[in-house]
PDB file of C-alpha atoms in Angstrom:
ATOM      1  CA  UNK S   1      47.398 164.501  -8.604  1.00 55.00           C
ATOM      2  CA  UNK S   2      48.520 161.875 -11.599  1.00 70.00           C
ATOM      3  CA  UNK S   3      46.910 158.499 -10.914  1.00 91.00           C
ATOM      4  CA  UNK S   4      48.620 154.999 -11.837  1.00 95.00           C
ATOM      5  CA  UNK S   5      50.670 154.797 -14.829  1.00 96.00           C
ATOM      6  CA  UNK S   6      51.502 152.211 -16.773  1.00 97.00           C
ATOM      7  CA  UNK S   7      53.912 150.973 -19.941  1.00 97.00           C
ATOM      8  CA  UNK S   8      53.745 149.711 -21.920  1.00 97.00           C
ATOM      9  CA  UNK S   9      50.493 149.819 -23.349  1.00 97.00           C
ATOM     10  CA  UNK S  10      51.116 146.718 -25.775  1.00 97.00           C
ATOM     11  CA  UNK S  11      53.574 143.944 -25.818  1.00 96.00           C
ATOM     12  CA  UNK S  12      53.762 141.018 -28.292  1.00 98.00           C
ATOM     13  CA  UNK S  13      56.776 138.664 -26.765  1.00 98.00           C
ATOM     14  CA  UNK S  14      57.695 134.924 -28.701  1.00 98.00           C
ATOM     15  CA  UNK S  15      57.236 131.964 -26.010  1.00 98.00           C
ATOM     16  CA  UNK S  16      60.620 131.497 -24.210  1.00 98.00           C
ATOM     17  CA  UNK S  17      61.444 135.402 -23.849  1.00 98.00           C
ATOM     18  CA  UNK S  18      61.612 137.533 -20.901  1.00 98.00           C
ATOM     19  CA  UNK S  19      59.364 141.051 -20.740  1.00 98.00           C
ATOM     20  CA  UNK S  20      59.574 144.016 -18.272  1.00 98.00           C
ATOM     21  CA  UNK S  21      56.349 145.613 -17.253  1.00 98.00           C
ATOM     22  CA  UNK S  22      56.213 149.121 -15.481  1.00 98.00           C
ATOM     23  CA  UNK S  23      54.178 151.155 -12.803  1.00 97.00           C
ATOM     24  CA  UNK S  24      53.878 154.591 -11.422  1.00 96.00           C
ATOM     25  CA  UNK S  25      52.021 154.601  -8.589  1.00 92.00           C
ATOM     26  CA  UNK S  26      49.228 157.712  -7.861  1.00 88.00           C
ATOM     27  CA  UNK S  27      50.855 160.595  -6.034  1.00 85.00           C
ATOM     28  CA  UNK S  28      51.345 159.670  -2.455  1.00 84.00           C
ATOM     29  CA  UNK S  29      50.973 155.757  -2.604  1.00 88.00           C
ATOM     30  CA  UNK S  30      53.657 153.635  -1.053  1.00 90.00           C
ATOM     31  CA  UNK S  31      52.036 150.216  -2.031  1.00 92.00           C
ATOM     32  CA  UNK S  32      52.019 148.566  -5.436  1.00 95.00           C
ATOM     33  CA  UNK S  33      50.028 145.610  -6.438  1.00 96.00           C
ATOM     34  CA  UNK S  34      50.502 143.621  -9.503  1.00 98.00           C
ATOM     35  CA  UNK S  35      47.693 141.276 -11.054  1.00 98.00           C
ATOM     36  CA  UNK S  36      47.460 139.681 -14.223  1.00 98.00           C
ATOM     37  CA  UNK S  37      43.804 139.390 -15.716  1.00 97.00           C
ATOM     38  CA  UNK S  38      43.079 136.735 -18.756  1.00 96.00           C
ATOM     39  CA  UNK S  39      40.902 136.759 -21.127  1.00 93.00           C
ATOM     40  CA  UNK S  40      37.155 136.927 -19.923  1.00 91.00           C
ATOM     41  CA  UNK S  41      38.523 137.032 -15.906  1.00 94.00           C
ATOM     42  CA  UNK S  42      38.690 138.232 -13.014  1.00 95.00           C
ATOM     43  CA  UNK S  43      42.190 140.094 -11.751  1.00 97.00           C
ATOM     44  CA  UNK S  44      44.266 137.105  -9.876  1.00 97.00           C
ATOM     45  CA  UNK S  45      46.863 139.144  -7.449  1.00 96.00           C
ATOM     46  CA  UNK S  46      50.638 137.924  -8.445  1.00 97.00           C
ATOM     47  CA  UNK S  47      52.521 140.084  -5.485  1.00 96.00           C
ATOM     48  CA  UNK S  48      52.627 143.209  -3.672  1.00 95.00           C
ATOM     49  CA  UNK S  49      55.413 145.498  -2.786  1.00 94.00           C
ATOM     50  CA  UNK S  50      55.496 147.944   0.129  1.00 91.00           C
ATOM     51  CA  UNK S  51      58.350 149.919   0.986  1.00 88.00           C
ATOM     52  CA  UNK S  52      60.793 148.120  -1.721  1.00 92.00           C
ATOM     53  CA  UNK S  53      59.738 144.875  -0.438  1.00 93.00           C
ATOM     54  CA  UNK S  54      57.430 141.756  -1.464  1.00 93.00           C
ATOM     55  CA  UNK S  55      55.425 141.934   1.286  1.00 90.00           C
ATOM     56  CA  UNK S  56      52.390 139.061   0.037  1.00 91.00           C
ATOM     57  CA  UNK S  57      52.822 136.611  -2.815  1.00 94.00           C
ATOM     58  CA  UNK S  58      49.671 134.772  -4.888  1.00 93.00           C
ATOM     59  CA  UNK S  59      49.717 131.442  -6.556  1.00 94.00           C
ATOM     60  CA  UNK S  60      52.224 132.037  -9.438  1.00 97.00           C
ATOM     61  CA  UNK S  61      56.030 130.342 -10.286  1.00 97.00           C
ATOM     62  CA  UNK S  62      59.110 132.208  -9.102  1.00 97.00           C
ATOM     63  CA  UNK S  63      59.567 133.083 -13.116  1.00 98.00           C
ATOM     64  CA  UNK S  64      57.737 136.322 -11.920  1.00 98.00           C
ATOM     65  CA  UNK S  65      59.498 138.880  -9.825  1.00 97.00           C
ATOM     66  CA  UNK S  66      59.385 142.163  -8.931  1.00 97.00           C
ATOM     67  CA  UNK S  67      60.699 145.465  -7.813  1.00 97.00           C
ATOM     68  CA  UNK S  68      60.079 148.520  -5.488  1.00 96.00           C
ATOM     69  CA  UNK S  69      62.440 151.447  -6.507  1.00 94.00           C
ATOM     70  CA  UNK S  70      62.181 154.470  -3.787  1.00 93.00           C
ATOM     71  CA  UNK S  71      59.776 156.888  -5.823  1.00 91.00           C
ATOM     72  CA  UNK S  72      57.388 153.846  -4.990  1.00 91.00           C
ATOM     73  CA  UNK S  73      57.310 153.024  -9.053  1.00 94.00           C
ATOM     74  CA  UNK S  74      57.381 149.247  -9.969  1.00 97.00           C
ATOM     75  CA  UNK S  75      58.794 146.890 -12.114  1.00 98.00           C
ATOM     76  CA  UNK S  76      56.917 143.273 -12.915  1.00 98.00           C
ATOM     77  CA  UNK S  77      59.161 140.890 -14.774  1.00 98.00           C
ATOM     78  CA  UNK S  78      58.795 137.185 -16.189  1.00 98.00           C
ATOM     79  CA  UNK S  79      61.398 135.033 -17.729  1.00 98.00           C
ATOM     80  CA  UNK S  80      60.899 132.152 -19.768  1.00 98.00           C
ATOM     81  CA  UNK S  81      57.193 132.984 -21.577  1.00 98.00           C
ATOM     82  CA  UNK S  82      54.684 131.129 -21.690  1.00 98.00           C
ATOM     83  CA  UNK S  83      51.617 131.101 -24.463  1.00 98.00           C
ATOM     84  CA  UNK S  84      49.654 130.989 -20.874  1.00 97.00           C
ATOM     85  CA  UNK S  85      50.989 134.192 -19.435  1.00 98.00           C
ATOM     86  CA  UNK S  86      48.927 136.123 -22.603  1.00 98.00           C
ATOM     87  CA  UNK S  87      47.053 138.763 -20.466  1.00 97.00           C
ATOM     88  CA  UNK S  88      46.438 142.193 -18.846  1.00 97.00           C
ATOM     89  CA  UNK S  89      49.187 142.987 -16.522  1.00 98.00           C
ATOM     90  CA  UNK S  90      47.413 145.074 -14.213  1.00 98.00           C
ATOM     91  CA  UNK S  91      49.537 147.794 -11.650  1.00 97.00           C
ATOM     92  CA  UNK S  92      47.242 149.003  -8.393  1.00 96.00           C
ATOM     93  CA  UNK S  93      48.560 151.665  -5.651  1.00 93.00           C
ATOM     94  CA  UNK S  94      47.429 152.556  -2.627  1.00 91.00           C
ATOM     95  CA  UNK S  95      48.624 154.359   0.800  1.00 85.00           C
ATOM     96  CA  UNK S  96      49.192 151.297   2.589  1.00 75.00           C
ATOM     97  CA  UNK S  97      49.259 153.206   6.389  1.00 74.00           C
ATOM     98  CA  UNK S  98      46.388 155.702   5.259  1.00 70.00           C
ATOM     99  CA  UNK S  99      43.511 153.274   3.450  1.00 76.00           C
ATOM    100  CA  UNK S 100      42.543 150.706   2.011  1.00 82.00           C
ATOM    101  CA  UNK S 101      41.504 151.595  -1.084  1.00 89.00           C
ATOM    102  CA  UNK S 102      43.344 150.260  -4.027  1.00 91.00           C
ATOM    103  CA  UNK S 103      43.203 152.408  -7.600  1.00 93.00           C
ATOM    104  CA  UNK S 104      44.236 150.332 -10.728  1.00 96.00           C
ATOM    105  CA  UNK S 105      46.018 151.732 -13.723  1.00 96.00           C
ATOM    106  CA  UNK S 106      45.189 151.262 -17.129  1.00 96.00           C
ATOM    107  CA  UNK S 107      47.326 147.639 -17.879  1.00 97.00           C
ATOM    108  CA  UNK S 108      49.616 146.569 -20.388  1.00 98.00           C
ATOM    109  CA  UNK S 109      48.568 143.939 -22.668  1.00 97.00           C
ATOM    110  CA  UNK S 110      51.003 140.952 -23.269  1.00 98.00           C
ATOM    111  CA  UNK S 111      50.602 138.844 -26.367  1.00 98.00           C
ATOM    112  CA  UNK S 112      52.931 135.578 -26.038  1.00 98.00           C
ATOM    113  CA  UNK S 113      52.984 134.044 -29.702  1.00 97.00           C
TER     114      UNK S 113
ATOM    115  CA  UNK Q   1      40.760 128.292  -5.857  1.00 49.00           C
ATOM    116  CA  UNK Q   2      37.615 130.884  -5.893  1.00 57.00           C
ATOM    117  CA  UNK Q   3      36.735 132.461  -2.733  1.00 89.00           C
ATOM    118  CA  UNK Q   4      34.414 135.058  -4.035  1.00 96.00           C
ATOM    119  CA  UNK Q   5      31.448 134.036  -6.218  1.00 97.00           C
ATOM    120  CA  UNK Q   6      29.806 136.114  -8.615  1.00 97.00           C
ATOM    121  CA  UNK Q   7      26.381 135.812 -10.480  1.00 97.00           C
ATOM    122  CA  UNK Q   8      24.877 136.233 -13.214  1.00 98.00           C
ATOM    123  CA  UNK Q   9      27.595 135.783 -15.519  1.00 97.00           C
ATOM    124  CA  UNK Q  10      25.751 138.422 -17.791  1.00 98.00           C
ATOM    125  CA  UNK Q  11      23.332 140.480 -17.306  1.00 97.00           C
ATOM    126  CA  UNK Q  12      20.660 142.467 -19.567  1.00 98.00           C
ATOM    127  CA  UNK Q  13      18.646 145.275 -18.425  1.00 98.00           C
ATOM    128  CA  UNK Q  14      16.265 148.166 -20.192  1.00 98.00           C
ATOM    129  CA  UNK Q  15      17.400 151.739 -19.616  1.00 98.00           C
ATOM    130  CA  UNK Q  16      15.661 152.677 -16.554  1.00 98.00           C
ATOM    131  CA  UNK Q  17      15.947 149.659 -15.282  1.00 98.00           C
ATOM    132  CA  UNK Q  18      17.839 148.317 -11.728  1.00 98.00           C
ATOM    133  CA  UNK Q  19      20.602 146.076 -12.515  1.00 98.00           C
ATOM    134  CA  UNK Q  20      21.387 143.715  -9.440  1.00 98.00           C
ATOM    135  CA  UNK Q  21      25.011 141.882  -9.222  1.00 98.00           C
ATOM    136  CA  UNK Q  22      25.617 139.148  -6.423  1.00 98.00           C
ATOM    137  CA  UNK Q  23      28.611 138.233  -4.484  1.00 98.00           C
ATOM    138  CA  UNK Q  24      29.262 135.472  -2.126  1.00 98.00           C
ATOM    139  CA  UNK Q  25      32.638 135.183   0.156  1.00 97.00           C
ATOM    140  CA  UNK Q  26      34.422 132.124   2.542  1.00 94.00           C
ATOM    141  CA  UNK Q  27      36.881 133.830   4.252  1.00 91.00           C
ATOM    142  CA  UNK Q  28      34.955 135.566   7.036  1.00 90.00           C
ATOM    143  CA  UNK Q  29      38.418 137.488   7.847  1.00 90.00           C
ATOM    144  CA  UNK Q  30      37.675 139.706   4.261  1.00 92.00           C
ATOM    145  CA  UNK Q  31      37.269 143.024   5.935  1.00 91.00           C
ATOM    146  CA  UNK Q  32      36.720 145.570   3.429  1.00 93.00           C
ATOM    147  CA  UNK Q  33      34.713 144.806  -0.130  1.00 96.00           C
ATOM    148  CA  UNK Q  34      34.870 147.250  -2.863  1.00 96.00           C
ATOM    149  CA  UNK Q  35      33.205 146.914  -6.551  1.00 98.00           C
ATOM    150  CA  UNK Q  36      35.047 147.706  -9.568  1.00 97.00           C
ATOM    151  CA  UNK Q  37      34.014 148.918 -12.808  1.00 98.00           C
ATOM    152  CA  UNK Q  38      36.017 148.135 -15.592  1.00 97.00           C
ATOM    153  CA  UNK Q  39      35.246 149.177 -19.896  1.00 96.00           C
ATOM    154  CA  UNK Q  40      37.147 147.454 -22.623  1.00 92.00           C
ATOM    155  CA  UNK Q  41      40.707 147.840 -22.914  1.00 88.00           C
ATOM    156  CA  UNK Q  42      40.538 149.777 -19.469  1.00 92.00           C
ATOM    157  CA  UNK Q  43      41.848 149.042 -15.451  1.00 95.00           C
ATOM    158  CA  UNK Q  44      39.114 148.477 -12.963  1.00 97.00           C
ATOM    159  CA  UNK Q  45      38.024 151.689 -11.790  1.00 96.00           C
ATOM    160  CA  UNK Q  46      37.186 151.760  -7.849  1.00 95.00           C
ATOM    161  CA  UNK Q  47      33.255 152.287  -8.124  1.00 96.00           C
ATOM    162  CA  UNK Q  48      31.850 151.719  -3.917  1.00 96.00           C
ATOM    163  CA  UNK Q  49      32.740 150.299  -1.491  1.00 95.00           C
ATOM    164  CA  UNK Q  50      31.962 148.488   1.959  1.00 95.00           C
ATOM    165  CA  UNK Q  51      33.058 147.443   5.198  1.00 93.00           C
ATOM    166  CA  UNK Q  52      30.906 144.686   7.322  1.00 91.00           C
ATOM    167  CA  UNK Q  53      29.987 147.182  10.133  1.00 92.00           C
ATOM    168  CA  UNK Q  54      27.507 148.273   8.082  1.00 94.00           C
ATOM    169  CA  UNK Q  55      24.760 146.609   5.725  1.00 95.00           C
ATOM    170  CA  UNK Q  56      24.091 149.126   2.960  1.00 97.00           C
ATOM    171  CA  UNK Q  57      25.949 151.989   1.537  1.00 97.00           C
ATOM    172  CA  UNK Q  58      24.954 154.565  -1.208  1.00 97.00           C
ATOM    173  CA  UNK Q  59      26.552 156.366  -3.473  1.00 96.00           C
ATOM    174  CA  UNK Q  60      24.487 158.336  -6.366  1.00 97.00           C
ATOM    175  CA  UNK Q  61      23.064 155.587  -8.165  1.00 97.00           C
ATOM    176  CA  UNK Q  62      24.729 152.633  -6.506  1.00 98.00           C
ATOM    177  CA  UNK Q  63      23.715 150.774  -3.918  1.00 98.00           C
ATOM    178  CA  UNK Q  64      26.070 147.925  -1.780  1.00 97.00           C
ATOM    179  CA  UNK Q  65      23.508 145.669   0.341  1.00 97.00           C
ATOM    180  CA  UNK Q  66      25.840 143.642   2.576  1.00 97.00           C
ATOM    181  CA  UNK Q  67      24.527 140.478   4.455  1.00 96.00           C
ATOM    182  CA  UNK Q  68      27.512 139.367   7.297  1.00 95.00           C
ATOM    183  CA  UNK Q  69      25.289 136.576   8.415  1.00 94.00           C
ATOM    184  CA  UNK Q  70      24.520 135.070   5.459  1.00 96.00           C
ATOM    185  CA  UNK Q  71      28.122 135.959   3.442  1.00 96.00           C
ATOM    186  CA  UNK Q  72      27.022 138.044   0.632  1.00 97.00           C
ATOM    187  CA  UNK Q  73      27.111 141.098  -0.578  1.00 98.00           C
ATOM    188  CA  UNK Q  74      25.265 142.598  -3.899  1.00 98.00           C
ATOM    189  CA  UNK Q  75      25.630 146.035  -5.656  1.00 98.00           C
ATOM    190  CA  UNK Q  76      22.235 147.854  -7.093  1.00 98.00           C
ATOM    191  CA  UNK Q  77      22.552 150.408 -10.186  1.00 98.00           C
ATOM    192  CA  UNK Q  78      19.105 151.979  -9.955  1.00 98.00           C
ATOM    193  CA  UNK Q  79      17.995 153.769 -13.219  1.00 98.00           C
ATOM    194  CA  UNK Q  80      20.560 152.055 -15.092  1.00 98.00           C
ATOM    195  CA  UNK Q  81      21.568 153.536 -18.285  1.00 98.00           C
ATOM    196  CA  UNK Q  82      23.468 153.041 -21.034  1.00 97.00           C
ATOM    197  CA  UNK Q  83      26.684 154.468 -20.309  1.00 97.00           C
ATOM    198  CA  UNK Q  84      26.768 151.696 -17.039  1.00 98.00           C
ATOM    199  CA  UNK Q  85      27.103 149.059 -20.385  1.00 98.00           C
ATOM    200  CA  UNK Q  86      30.812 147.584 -18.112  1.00 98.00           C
ATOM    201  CA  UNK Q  87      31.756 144.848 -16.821  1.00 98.00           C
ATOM    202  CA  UNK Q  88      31.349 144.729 -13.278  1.00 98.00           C
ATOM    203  CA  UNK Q  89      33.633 142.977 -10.424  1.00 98.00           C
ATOM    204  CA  UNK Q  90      32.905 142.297  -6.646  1.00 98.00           C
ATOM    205  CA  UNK Q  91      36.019 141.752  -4.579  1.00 97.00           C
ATOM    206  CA  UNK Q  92      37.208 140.993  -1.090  1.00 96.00           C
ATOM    207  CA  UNK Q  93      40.476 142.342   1.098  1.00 93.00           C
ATOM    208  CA  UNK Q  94      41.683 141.021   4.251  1.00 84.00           C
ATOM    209  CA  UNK Q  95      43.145 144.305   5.848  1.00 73.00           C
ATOM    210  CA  UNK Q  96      46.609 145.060   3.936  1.00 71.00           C
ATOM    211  CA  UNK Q  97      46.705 141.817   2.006  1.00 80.00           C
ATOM    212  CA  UNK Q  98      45.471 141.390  -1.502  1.00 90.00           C
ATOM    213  CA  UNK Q  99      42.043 141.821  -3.413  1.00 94.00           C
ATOM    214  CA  UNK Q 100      40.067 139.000  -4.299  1.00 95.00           C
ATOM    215  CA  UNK Q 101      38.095 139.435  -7.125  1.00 97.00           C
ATOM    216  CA  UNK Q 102      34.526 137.666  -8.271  1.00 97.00           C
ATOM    217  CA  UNK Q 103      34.791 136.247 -12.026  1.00 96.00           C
ATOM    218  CA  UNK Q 104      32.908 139.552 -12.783  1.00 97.00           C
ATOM    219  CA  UNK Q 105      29.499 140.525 -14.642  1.00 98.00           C
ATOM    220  CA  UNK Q 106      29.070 141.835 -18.045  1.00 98.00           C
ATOM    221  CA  UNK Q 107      26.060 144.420 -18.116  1.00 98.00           C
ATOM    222  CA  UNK Q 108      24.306 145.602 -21.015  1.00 98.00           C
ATOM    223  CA  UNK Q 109      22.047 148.367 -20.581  1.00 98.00           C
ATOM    224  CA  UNK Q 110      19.524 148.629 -23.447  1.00 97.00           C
ATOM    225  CA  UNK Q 111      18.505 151.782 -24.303  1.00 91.00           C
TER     226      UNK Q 111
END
C-alpha cells in the first residue's frame, strides 16, 4: 500500500505566474484535501475534493482551483502569484465513507520571488 | 480566524522527561481530534487520535486527555526522548469537513 504522493518536491515561480501542484492519494482513498502551510504555521485547509468534486472550500480567492481526476489523484492550481502564496502545499487523503482519518503527503514547497 | 488554540509555543524537556501540549476548541460540533507530528521539510504524520465519547486514549508513549466540558484537549509524551525533537499540531474535524489545526508546538527533547 503506497501512501500520498506528491510533486513536485520544489517550485520557485516569479510573482504573476501560474503553478500546478500534484497528488496521489494512498491506495483506496476517494477524498483529497489540499492545505497550504506558511512559514512557522499551522496547515490552513484551501478545498477538498470527493468524488471529482469540491465538496468544502476555506478562506482563500477563486485564483486557486482544483481537480479530481477518476484514479482519485489531484491537481491544485493558482494563477496570478503572489509573494504571499510562498509555502508548503500540503495533499491529505482519506476514505471519505470508511474513516475519518486523514494521512498527509510529504508537500511541495513553492518559492514566489 | 483561530478556532483551535495551542500552547506553549515551544517547549523544552530533558530526555526522560513528559512533554505536555494543550489544545483548546469553539466549535463544540468538532467531532473527531487527531495530533499530528510533523519533522522539517516533512507532511504531518497522523500520530493519535480522539473522539469526545471518551476522555483519554493511549497509544505507546502518548497519551490524549480530552476534557468535553471544559473544551480542551492535551497530548502527553511520557519518557520523551530525543527522536520526539518535532513539531507538534492539535487539530479539530467536524465529521467529513476539514481539519483545523492549532498554530502547533515545537519540542526539543534534550538528551
Amino acid at each position: 500500500e503506497t501512501g500520498v504522493t506528491q510533486s513536485p518536491t520544489h517550485l520557485i515561480k516569479t510573482r504573476g505566474q501560474q503553478v500546478t501542484l500534484r497528488c496521489s492519494s494512498q491506495s483506496g482513498h476517494n477524498t483529497v484535501s489540499w492545505y497550504q502551510q506558511a512559514l512557522g504555521q499551522g496547515p490552513q485547509f484551501i478545498f477538498q475534493y470527493y468524488r471529482e468534486e469540491e465538496n468544502g472550500r476555506g478562506n482563500f480567492p477563486p485564483r486557486f482551483s482544483g481537480l479530481q481526476f477518476p484514479n482519485y489523484s489531484s491537481e491544485l492550481n493558482v494563477n496570478a502569484l503572489e509573494l504571499d502564496d510562498s509555502a508548503l502545499y500540503l495533499c491529505a487523503s482519506r476514505a471519505m465513507e470508511e474513516a475519518v482519518e486523514q494521512f498527509f503527503g510529504p508537500g511541495t514547497r513553492l518559492t514566489v520571488l | 480566524q483561530q478556532q483551535v488554540k495551542q500552547s506553549p509555543q515551544s517547549l523544552i524537556v530533558q530526555k526522560g522527561g513528559i512533554s505536555i501540549i494543550n489544545c483548546a476548541y469553539e466549535n463544540t460540533a468538532f467531532d473527531y481530534f487527531p495530533w499530528y507530528q510533523q519533522f522539517p521539510g516533512k507532511g504531518p504524520a497522523l500520530l493519535i487520535a480522539i473522539r469526545p465519547d471518551v476522555s483519554e486514549k493511549k497509544e505507546g508513549r502518548f497519551t490524549i486527555s480530552f476534557n468535553k466540558s471544559a473544551k480542551q484537549f492535551s497530548l502527553h509524551i511520557m519518557d520523551s526522548q530525543p527522536g520526539d525533537s518535532a513539531t507538534y499540531f492539535c487539530a479539530a474535524q467536524e465529521y467529513g469537513n476539514k481539519l483545523v489545526f492549532g498554530a502547533g508546538t515545537i519540542l526539543r527533547v534534550k538528551s
